Every structure is written in C-alpha cells, then in structure tokens.
Coordinates of N, CA and C in Angstrom, one line a residue:
M1 N 81.7 86.4 97.2 CA 81.0 87.3 96.3 C 80.6 88.6 97.0
T2 N 81.1 89.5 96.4 CA 80.6 91.2 96.7 C 80.2 91.8 95.6
D3 N 79.6 92.8 96.0 CA 79.5 93.9 94.6 C 80.5 95.3 94.9
H4 N 81.0 95.6 95.9 CA 81.9 96.2 96.0 C 82.7 96.4 97.4
T5 N 83.7 96.9 96.9 CA 84.7 96.5 98.4 C 85.5 98.3 98.7
G6 N 85.2 98.6 100.1 CA 85.9 99.9 100.3 C 86.8 99.9 101.5
S7 N 87.6 100.7 101.7 CA 88.3 100.6 102.9 C 87.8 101.4 104.3
A8 N 88.8 101.4 105.2 CA 87.8 102.1 106.5 C 88.3 103.4 106.4
A9 N 89.4 103.7 105.9 CA 90.1 105.3 105.5 C 89.3 105.7 104.4
H10 N 88.2 105.3 103.7 CA 87.5 105.7 102.4 C 87.2 107.2 102.5
S11 N 87.6 108.1 101.5 CA 87.3 109.5 101.4 C 86.0 109.8 101.2
A12 N 85.0 108.6 100.8 CA 83.7 108.9 100.6 C 83.0 107.7 100.8
P13 N 81.9 107.6 101.0 CA 80.7 108.6 101.1 C 81.0 109.8 102.3
D14 N 80.3 110.7 102.1 CA 80.3 111.7 103.4 C 79.5 111.4 104.6
Y15 N 79.3 110.3 104.7 CA 78.4 109.9 106.0 C 79.3 108.4 106.4
P16 N 79.1 107.9 107.8 CA 79.6 107.0 108.5 C 78.5 105.6 108.1
L17 N 79.3 104.5 107.9 CA 78.5 103.6 107.7 C 79.4 102.2 108.0
V18 N 79.1 101.0 108.4 CA 79.8 100.0 108.6 C 80.6 99.5 107.5
D19 N 81.5 98.6 107.7 CA 82.3 97.9 106.5 C 81.5 96.7 105.7
T20 N 80.7 96.0 106.2 CA 80.5 95.0 105.5 C 79.1 94.5 106.2
L21 N 78.0 94.4 105.2 CA 76.8 93.6 105.4 C 76.7 92.4 104.6
T22 N 76.4 91.4 105.7 CA 76.3 89.7 104.9 C 74.9 89.7 104.6
F23 N 74.6 89.1 103.6 CA 73.0 89.1 103.1 C 72.7 87.6 104.0
D24 N 71.6 88.1 104.7 CA 71.1 86.8 105.6 C 69.6 86.5 104.9
R25 N 69.1 87.1 104.0 CA 67.7 87.0 103.7 C 67.5 87.2 102.0
A26 N 66.9 86.4 101.8 CA 66.7 86.2 100.1 C 66.2 87.6 99.6
E27 N 65.6 88.2 100.4 CA 65.0 89.7 100.0 C 65.9 90.4 99.8
Q28 N 67.0 90.7 100.3 CA 68.2 91.4 100.1 C 68.6 91.2 98.5
F29 N 68.7 90.2 98.4 CA 69.3 90.1 97.1 C 68.4 90.4 96.1
K30 N 67.3 90.0 96.2 CA 66.2 90.4 95.3 C 66.4 92.0 95.3
A31 N 66.4 92.4 95.8 CA 66.2 94.2 96.2 C 67.3 94.6 95.4
L32 N 68.7 94.3 95.7 CA 70.0 94.4 95.2 C 69.8 94.6 93.3
F33 N 69.6 93.5 92.9 CA 69.9 92.7 91.6 C 68.5 93.3 90.9
E34 N 68.5 94.6 90.6 CA 67.6 95.1 89.6 C 68.7 96.4 89.1
E35 N 68.6 96.8 88.1 CA 69.7 97.8 87.4 C 69.5 99.0 88.0
T36 N 68.3 99.4 88.1 CA 68.1 100.9 88.6 C 68.6 101.2 90.3
R37 N 68.2 99.9 91.3 CA 68.7 99.9 92.2 C 70.1 99.7 92.5
L38 N 70.9 98.9 91.7 CA 72.2 98.9 91.5 C 73.0 100.5 91.3
Q39 N 72.7 101.0 90.5 CA 73.1 102.3 90.2 C 72.8 103.4 91.4
I40 N 71.7 103.1 91.9 CA 71.3 103.9 93.0 C 72.2 103.6 94.3
V41 N 72.6 102.3 94.7 CA 73.7 102.0 95.5 C 75.0 102.6 95.1
D42 N 75.3 102.2 93.7 CA 76.7 102.8 93.5 C 77.0 104.0 93.6
L43 N 75.8 104.9 93.2 CA 75.9 106.6 93.3 C 76.1 106.7 95.1
L44 N 75.3 106.0 95.6 CA 75.6 106.7 97.6 C 76.8 106.4 97.9
M45 N 77.7 105.6 97.1 CA 79.2 105.2 97.6 C 79.8 106.8 97.6
E46 N 79.3 107.6 96.5 CA 79.9 108.9 96.4 C 79.4 109.9 97.4
R47 N 78.3 110.1 97.9 CA 77.8 110.9 98.9 C 76.4 110.4 99.2
A48 N 75.9 111.0 100.2 CA 74.4 110.6 100.5 C 73.5 111.5 99.5
A49 N 72.4 111.2 99.1 CA 71.6 112.0 98.0 C 70.0 111.9 98.4
T50 N 69.4 112.8 97.8 CA 68.1 112.7 98.1 C 67.4 112.0 96.8
I51 N 66.1 111.9 96.8 CA 65.4 111.0 95.7 C 65.6 112.0 94.7
K52 N 65.3 113.2 94.8 CA 65.1 114.2 93.4 C 66.5 114.3 93.1
E53 N 67.7 114.3 93.9 CA 69.3 114.1 93.1 C 69.3 113.1 92.4
L54 N 68.9 111.8 92.9 CA 69.0 110.2 92.2 C 68.2 110.5 91.2
S55 N 67.0 110.8 90.8 CA 66.2 111.0 90.1 C 66.6 112.0 88.9
D56 N 67.3 113.1 89.1 CA 67.9 113.7 88.1 C 69.4 113.4 87.6
T57 N 70.2 112.7 88.3 CA 71.2 112.2 87.6 C 70.9 110.6 86.9
L58 N 69.8 109.8 87.2 CA 69.7 108.8 86.4 C 68.6 109.2 85.5
G59 N 68.0 110.4 85.2 CA 67.3 110.7 84.3 C 65.8 109.9 84.0
K60 N 65.4 109.3 85.8 CA 63.9 108.6 85.6 C 62.9 109.8 86.5
P61 N 61.9 109.5 86.5 CA 61.1 110.0 87.3 C 60.9 109.8 88.6
K62 N 60.6 111.2 89.6 CA 61.2 110.8 91.3 C 60.3 109.5 91.7
G63 N 58.9 109.4 90.9 CA 58.1 108.3 91.8 C 59.0 107.2 91.3
T64 N 59.6 106.6 90.4 CA 60.1 105.6 89.9 C 61.4 105.4 91.1
I65 N 62.1 106.3 91.2 CA 63.4 106.2 92.1 C 62.7 106.3 93.5
G66 N 61.8 106.8 93.7 CA 61.1 106.7 95.2 C 60.6 105.2 95.4
H67 N 60.3 104.8 94.8 CA 59.8 103.4 94.7 C 61.1 102.3 94.6
H68 N 62.0 102.4 93.9 CA 63.5 101.6 93.9 C 64.0 101.8 95.7
V69 N 64.1 103.2 95.9 CA 64.6 103.6 97.1 C 63.8 103.2 98.3
G70 N 62.7 102.9 98.3 CA 61.9 102.1 99.2 C 62.0 100.7 99.5
V71 N 62.3 100.0 98.4 CA 62.6 98.7 98.1 C 63.9 98.7 99.0
L72 N 65.0 99.3 98.6 CA 66.4 99.2 99.3 C 66.4 99.5 100.6
E73 N 65.4 100.3 101.2 CA 65.5 100.6 102.6 C 64.8 99.8 103.3
E74 N 63.9 98.9 102.8 CA 62.9 98.0 103.5 C 63.8 97.0 103.4
A75 N 64.9 96.4 102.5 CA 65.7 95.4 102.7 C 66.9 95.5 103.5
G76 N 67.1 96.9 104.1 CA 68.4 97.1 105.0 C 69.3 97.4 104.3
L77 N 69.4 97.8 102.9 CA 70.7 98.1 102.1 C 70.7 99.5 102.0
I78 N 70.0 100.4 102.5 CA 70.3 101.8 102.3 C 69.3 102.2 103.6
E79 N 69.7 103.7 104.0 CA 68.9 104.3 104.9 C 68.6 105.9 104.9
V80 N 68.2 106.8 105.7 CA 68.2 107.9 105.7 C 69.5 108.2 106.4
V81 N 70.7 109.1 106.4 CA 71.6 109.5 107.0 C 71.3 111.0 107.6
R82 N 70.6 111.8 107.1 CA 70.4 112.8 107.4 C 69.4 113.5 107.0
T83 N 68.8 115.0 107.5 CA 67.7 115.5 107.0 C 68.1 117.1 106.7
K84 N 67.5 117.6 106.0 CA 67.8 119.1 105.6 C 66.3 119.8 105.3
K85 N 66.1 120.6 106.2 CA 65.1 121.7 105.7 C 65.3 122.3 104.6
V86 N 64.4 122.2 103.6 CA 64.4 123.1 102.1 C 63.0 123.8 101.9
R87 N 62.8 125.1 102.3 CA 61.7 125.7 102.2 C 60.4 125.1 102.8
A88 N 60.3 124.7 104.3 CA 59.7 124.6 104.8 C 59.4 122.7 104.6
I89 N 60.1 122.0 103.9 CA 59.9 120.5 103.3 C 61.5 120.1 103.9
E90 N 61.4 119.0 104.6 CA 62.3 118.4 105.2 C 62.9 117.2 104.0
A91 N 63.9 117.6 103.6 CA 64.5 116.7 102.5 C 65.2 115.4 103.0
K92 N 65.2 114.2 102.8 CA 65.7 113.3 103.4 C 66.9 112.9 102.5
Y93 N 68.2 112.5 102.9 CA 69.4 112.2 102.3 C 69.6 110.7 102.7
Y94 N 69.9 110.1 101.7 CA 69.9 108.5 101.6 C 71.1 107.8 101.6
G95 N 72.0 107.1 102.0 CA 73.3 106.4 102.0 C 73.4 104.9 102.3
R96 N 74.3 104.5 101.8 CA 74.2 102.8 102.1 C 74.4 102.5 103.7
T97 N 73.9 101.4 104.1 CA 74.0 100.8 105.1 C 75.7 100.1 105.2
A98 N 76.1 100.1 104.0 CA 77.3 99.2 104.4 C 78.4 99.6 103.2
R99 N 79.7 99.8 103.6 CA 80.5 99.7 101.9 C 80.4 98.8 101.4
T100 N 80.6 97.2 101.8 CA 80.6 96.4 101.0 C 79.3 95.3 101.2
Y101 N 78.4 94.9 100.4 CA 77.4 93.6 100.4 C 77.9 92.5 100.2
L102 N 78.0 91.9 101.4 CA 78.5 90.5 101.0 C 77.5 89.4 100.7
L103 N 77.6 88.9 99.4 CA 76.3 87.8 98.9 C 76.9 86.3 99.1
T104 N 76.4 85.7 100.4 CA 76.5 84.3 100.4 C 76.0 83.5 99.3
D105 N 76.6 82.2 99.3 CA 76.2 81.6 98.1 C 74.8 80.7 98.5
L106 N 74.4 80.9 99.8 CA 73.1 80.5 100.0 C 72.1 81.4 99.6
V107 N 72.2 82.5 99.7 CA 71.3 83.4 99.3 C 71.4 83.6 98.4
R108 N 72.7 83.7 97.0 CA 72.8 83.9 95.8 C 72.2 82.8 95.0
G109 N 72.2 81.3 95.8 CA 71.8 80.2 95.1 C 70.3 80.5 94.6
D110 N 69.5 80.8 95.6 CA 68.0 81.0 95.4 C 67.7 81.7 94.4
F111 N 68.6 82.5 93.7 CA 68.1 83.6 92.4 C 69.1 83.3 91.2
G112 N 69.9 82.1 91.5 CA 70.2 81.5 90.1 C 71.7 82.6 89.6
L113 N 72.1 83.6 90.5 CA 73.0 84.7 90.0 C 74.1 83.7 89.4
A114 N 74.8 84.0 88.2 CA 76.1 83.1 87.7 C 77.1 83.8 88.4
P115 N 78.1 82.9 88.5 CA 79.2 83.1 89.3 C 80.3 84.3 88.5
D116 N 80.1 84.4 87.2 CA 80.6 85.4 86.4 C 79.4 86.6 86.1
H117 N 78.8 86.8 86.8 CA 77.8 88.3 86.7 C 78.5 89.4 86.6
F118 N 79.3 89.5 87.5 CA 80.0 90.9 87.6 C 81.1 91.0 86.2
L119 N 81.5 89.9 85.8 CA 82.3 89.8 84.8 C 81.7 89.9 83.6
S120 N 80.5 89.6 83.4 CA 79.6 89.9 82.3 C 79.2 91.6 82.3
A121 N 79.1 91.6 83.2 CA 78.5 93.0 83.3 C 79.8 94.1 82.7
A122 N 81.0 93.7 83.0 CA 82.1 94.6 83.4 C 82.5 94.4 81.3
A123 N 82.4 93.3 81.0 CA 82.7 92.9 79.6 C 82.0 93.6 78.7
S124 N 80.3 93.8 78.8 CA 79.9 94.7 78.1 C 80.2 96.1 78.2
E125 N 80.5 96.6 79.5 CA 80.9 98.0 79.7 C 82.2 98.2 78.7
Y126 N 83.0 97.0 78.9 CA 84.4 97.6 78.3 C 84.1 97.3 77.0
A127 N 83.1 96.5 76.1 CA 82.8 96.8 74.9 C 82.7 97.7 74.3
K128 N 81.9 98.5 75.2 CA 81.2 99.8 74.6 C 82.5 100.9 74.6
A129 N 83.5 100.7 75.7 CA 84.5 101.7 75.8 C 85.3 101.2 74.6
A130 N 85.6 100.2 74.2 CA 86.7 99.8 73.4 C 86.4 100.4 71.8
A131 N 84.6 100.3 71.8 CA 84.4 101.1 70.5 C 84.3 102.1 70.4
R132 N 84.2 103.0 71.3 CA 84.2 104.7 71.1 C 85.7 104.7 70.6
G133 N 86.8 104.1 70.8 CA 88.1 104.4 70.7 C 88.7 105.4 71.3
P134 N 90.0 105.9 71.1 CA 90.8 106.7 72.2 C 90.0 108.2 72.1
G135 N 90.0 108.4 73.3 CA 89.4 110.3 73.5 C 90.6 110.8 74.4
A136 N 89.7 111.5 75.0 CA 90.5 112.4 76.1 C 90.5 111.7 77.5
Q137 N 89.8 110.8 77.8 CA 89.6 109.8 79.0 C 90.7 108.9 78.9
A138 N 91.2 108.3 79.8 CA 92.0 107.1 79.8 C 91.4 106.1 78.9
G139 N 92.1 105.3 77.8 CA 91.5 104.3 77.2 C 91.3 103.1 78.2
P140 N 90.5 102.0 77.7 CA 90.4 100.8 78.2 C 91.4 100.0 78.4
L141 N 91.8 99.3 79.2 CA 93.2 98.5 79.3 C 92.9 97.0 80.1
S142 N 93.4 96.4 79.4 CA 92.9 94.8 79.7 C 94.3 93.9 79.4
T143 N 94.0 93.0 80.4 CA 95.2 91.9 80.2 C 95.1 90.6 80.6
L144 N 95.4 89.6 80.5 CA 95.3 88.2 81.2 C 96.6 87.7 80.9
R145 N 96.8 87.0 82.4 CA 98.2 86.5 82.6 C 97.9 85.2 83.3
Y146 N 98.9 84.4 83.1 CA 98.7 83.0 84.0 C 100.1 82.6 84.5
A147 N 100.2 82.1 85.6 CA 101.2 81.8 86.9 C 100.9 80.6 87.4
R148 N 101.9 79.5 87.4 CA 101.5 78.6 88.2 C 102.4 78.7 89.3
I149 N 101.7 78.9 90.8 CA 101.9 79.6 92.3 C 101.7 78.7 93.2
P150 N 102.4 78.6 94.4 CA 101.8 77.8 95.3 C 100.5 78.5 95.8
D151 N 99.7 77.7 96.5 CA 98.6 78.0 97.1 C 98.5 79.4 98.3
D152 N 99.8 79.4 99.0 CA 100.0 80.3 99.7 C 100.1 81.7 99.0
R153 N 100.8 81.5 98.0 CA 101.3 82.6 97.5 C 100.0 83.2 96.8
A154 N 99.0 82.4 96.2 CA 97.8 83.0 96.0 C 97.1 83.7 96.6
E155 N 97.1 83.1 98.0 CA 96.4 84.0 98.9 C 97.0 85.4 99.3
E156 N 98.3 85.4 99.2 CA 98.7 86.7 99.4 C 98.4 87.5 98.0
W157 N 98.5 87.0 96.9 CA 97.9 87.9 95.7 C 96.8 88.4 95.9
S158 N 95.8 87.3 96.3 CA 94.8 88.2 96.8 C 94.4 89.1 97.3
E159 N 95.1 88.8 98.6 CA 95.2 90.0 99.5 C 95.7 91.3 99.0
R160 N 96.5 91.2 98.0 CA 97.1 92.5 97.3 C 96.2 93.1 96.3
L161 N 95.6 92.2 95.7 CA 94.7 92.5 94.7 C 93.1 93.4 95.6
K162 N 93.0 92.8 96.7 CA 91.9 93.6 97.4 C 92.3 94.4 98.0
D163 N 93.6 94.8 98.6 CA 94.0 96.0 98.9 C 94.0 97.2 97.4
L164 N 94.5 96.7 96.7 CA 94.4 97.5 95.3 C 92.9 98.1 95.0
V165 N 92.0 97.0 94.9 CA 90.5 97.4 94.9 C 90.2 98.5 95.7
Q166 N 90.6 98.9 97.1 CA 90.2 99.6 98.3 C 90.8 101.0 98.0
E167 N 92.2 100.9 97.3 CA 93.0 101.8 97.2 C 92.1 102.6 95.8
F168 N 91.6 102.0 94.9 CA 90.9 102.5 93.7 C 89.7 103.2 94.3
T169 N 88.9 102.4 94.9 CA 87.5 102.7 95.6 C 87.6 104.0 96.6
A170 N 88.7 104.3 97.2 CA 89.1 105.6 98.2 C 89.5 106.6 97.5
E171 N 89.6 106.8 96.0 CA 90.3 107.7 95.2 C 89.2 108.7 95.3
R172 N 89.6 110.2 95.5 CA 88.8 111.5 95.6 C 88.1 111.7 94.5
R173 N 86.4 111.7 94.7 CA 85.7 111.7 93.6 C 86.3 113.3 92.9
G174 N 86.0 113.1 91.6 CA 86.4 114.4 90.9 C 86.2 114.0 89.2
G175 N 86.5 114.8 88.1 CA 86.1 114.5 87.0 C 84.7 114.4 86.4
D176 N 84.7 113.9 85.1 CA 83.5 113.8 84.4 C 82.8 112.3 84.1
T177 N 83.9 111.5 84.4 CA 83.9 110.0 84.0 C 83.8 108.9 85.3
T178 N 83.1 108.2 85.0 CA 83.0 107.2 85.8 C 84.1 106.0 85.4
Y179 N 85.1 105.8 86.2 CA 85.9 104.3 85.5 C 85.4 103.2 86.2
G180 N 85.5 102.2 85.6 CA 85.5 100.7 86.1 C 86.9 100.0 86.2
L181 N 86.9 99.7 87.5 CA 88.0 98.4 87.8 C 87.7 97.2 88.1
L182 N 88.1 96.3 86.8 CA 87.5 94.5 87.2 C 88.8 94.1 87.6
I183 N 88.9 93.1 88.7 CA 89.9 92.3 89.0 C 89.4 90.8 89.3
A184 N 90.2 90.0 88.8 CA 89.7 88.5 89.2 C 91.0 87.6 89.2
M185 N 91.2 86.7 90.2 CA 91.8 85.7 90.1 C 91.4 84.4 90.5
Y186 N 91.6 83.4 89.8 CA 90.8 82.3 89.9 C 91.8 80.9 89.2
P187 N 91.5 79.9 90.1 CA 92.1 78.6 89.5 C 91.8 78.3 88.1
T188 N 92.4 77.6 87.2 CA 92.3 77.2 86.0 C 92.8 75.4 86.0
D189 N 92.4 75.1 84.8 CA 92.6 73.7 84.8 C 93.8 73.6 83.3
R190 N 94.6 74.5 83.2 CA 95.6 74.7 82.2 C 96.5 73.8 82.3
P191 N 97.0 73.1 81.7 CA 98.1 72.4 81.5 C 99.6 73.0 82.0
H192 N 100.4 72.7 82.8 CA 102.1 72.9 82.8 C 103.0 71.9 82.8
L193 N 103.9 72.3 82.6 CA 104.9 71.3 82.7 C 105.8 71.0 84.0
P194 N 106.1 69.5 83.9 CA 106.3 68.8 85.2 C 107.8 69.6 85.5
E195 N 108.0 69.3 86.8 CA 109.1 70.0 87.5 C 110.2 69.2 86.8
E196 N 111.5 70.0 86.6 CA 112.6 69.4 85.7 C 113.4 68.8 86.3
A197 N 113.7 67.2 86.1 CA 114.5 66.4 86.5 C 115.6 66.6 86.9
N198 N 116.5 66.5 88.1 CA 117.6 66.7 88.5 C 118.6 65.7 87.5
S199 N 119.6 66.6 86.6 CA 120.6 65.8 86.2 C 121.6 65.2 86.5

C-alpha cells in the first residue's frame, strides 16, 4: 500500500530524491497520516518549498505549518533540500525524502488504517467534483468493469496500471486545478460462467 507513485524520469519535483522509502517505524506512519501533513507532502511533490510558502498555500499559520514540518522531518519523511539567503535570513526549502512512501502491513496494522483508506478519500473528493457539475475543467470520470482473467495476466495489468500512474504523476505542472487519479484492481468473489463444454 503506497500513498503516491512516481517514476525515475519524473519532471517534478525540482530536487533529487530516492524512489521509495519503506516505513519501518510506527512513528513514520503516525507522522504521515494527519490531514495537514498529507497536504504538505503532496505539495512537496511539485517542488521544494519554505514553511512560509506552505503556510500561504494551505491558509494556515506559519507556527502550525512549522510544527507539522518538524514532525515530518523528525520521522524522516521530508528534509531540507536547499537554502537561500533572503535579506540576511537563510530560508530553508523542504522536500520529500522519497517519491513513494511504502506502507507495510505491519506498520499500517498498528494504526488500524482501513485497506480502503485512499478509496474512501477519493470517493469524497469525487462526490464534491460531481456536485459542482460541468465546468471549464475536465469533469469527473469514473467507470467500473469486471473481467475473468488468468492470474499472470492480472499481474501484467497491474504493472501497466502502475506505469499509467507514473505517467500521470510525471505530467508537467501547470494550470489552476489539481486533478486526482484513482486506480484500483482487485480480486472479487463475483460468480462466473463455467467453461463451455465441448459438443
């Protein structure tokens, strides 16, 4: 279970970072799964940012954002990636330590995070987008399909979907709207017809 996936050829963010960080401590999980901190790590996938920039973007006090940044930094999820002198003050720019945070079942189980956590969050955002109706932006799109396929083909589809997520995440940043992409593939217990008998 991951929060985001990126590719090595990613056009963002504007600083180097490793591909994957596997959570090995419950503190990392606890640090990440708080609404403001999730927003911070999402924003840092676009580019490195200062506490002031994060504060202005999220509309929250610098002290509050500073606290959350400190928690994320202590957990090893973000770090200072560069500094810049601004009127005798050294501004710190923070970035993620990995493109993807890999949440192991062991660590996730300690906090009872539901397997459908990301699906539920996306469903809520999707419902809001649908309620706004058609507008200038690309409207919400969803579909659900079923296919009975062999396990090896399911593995191939899984890899293709991961590639699609990487391609989406690697898109050049721009525009005024942040879009969400939700992809899920899972086994079901839906019934299926038996193979047709040879006549």
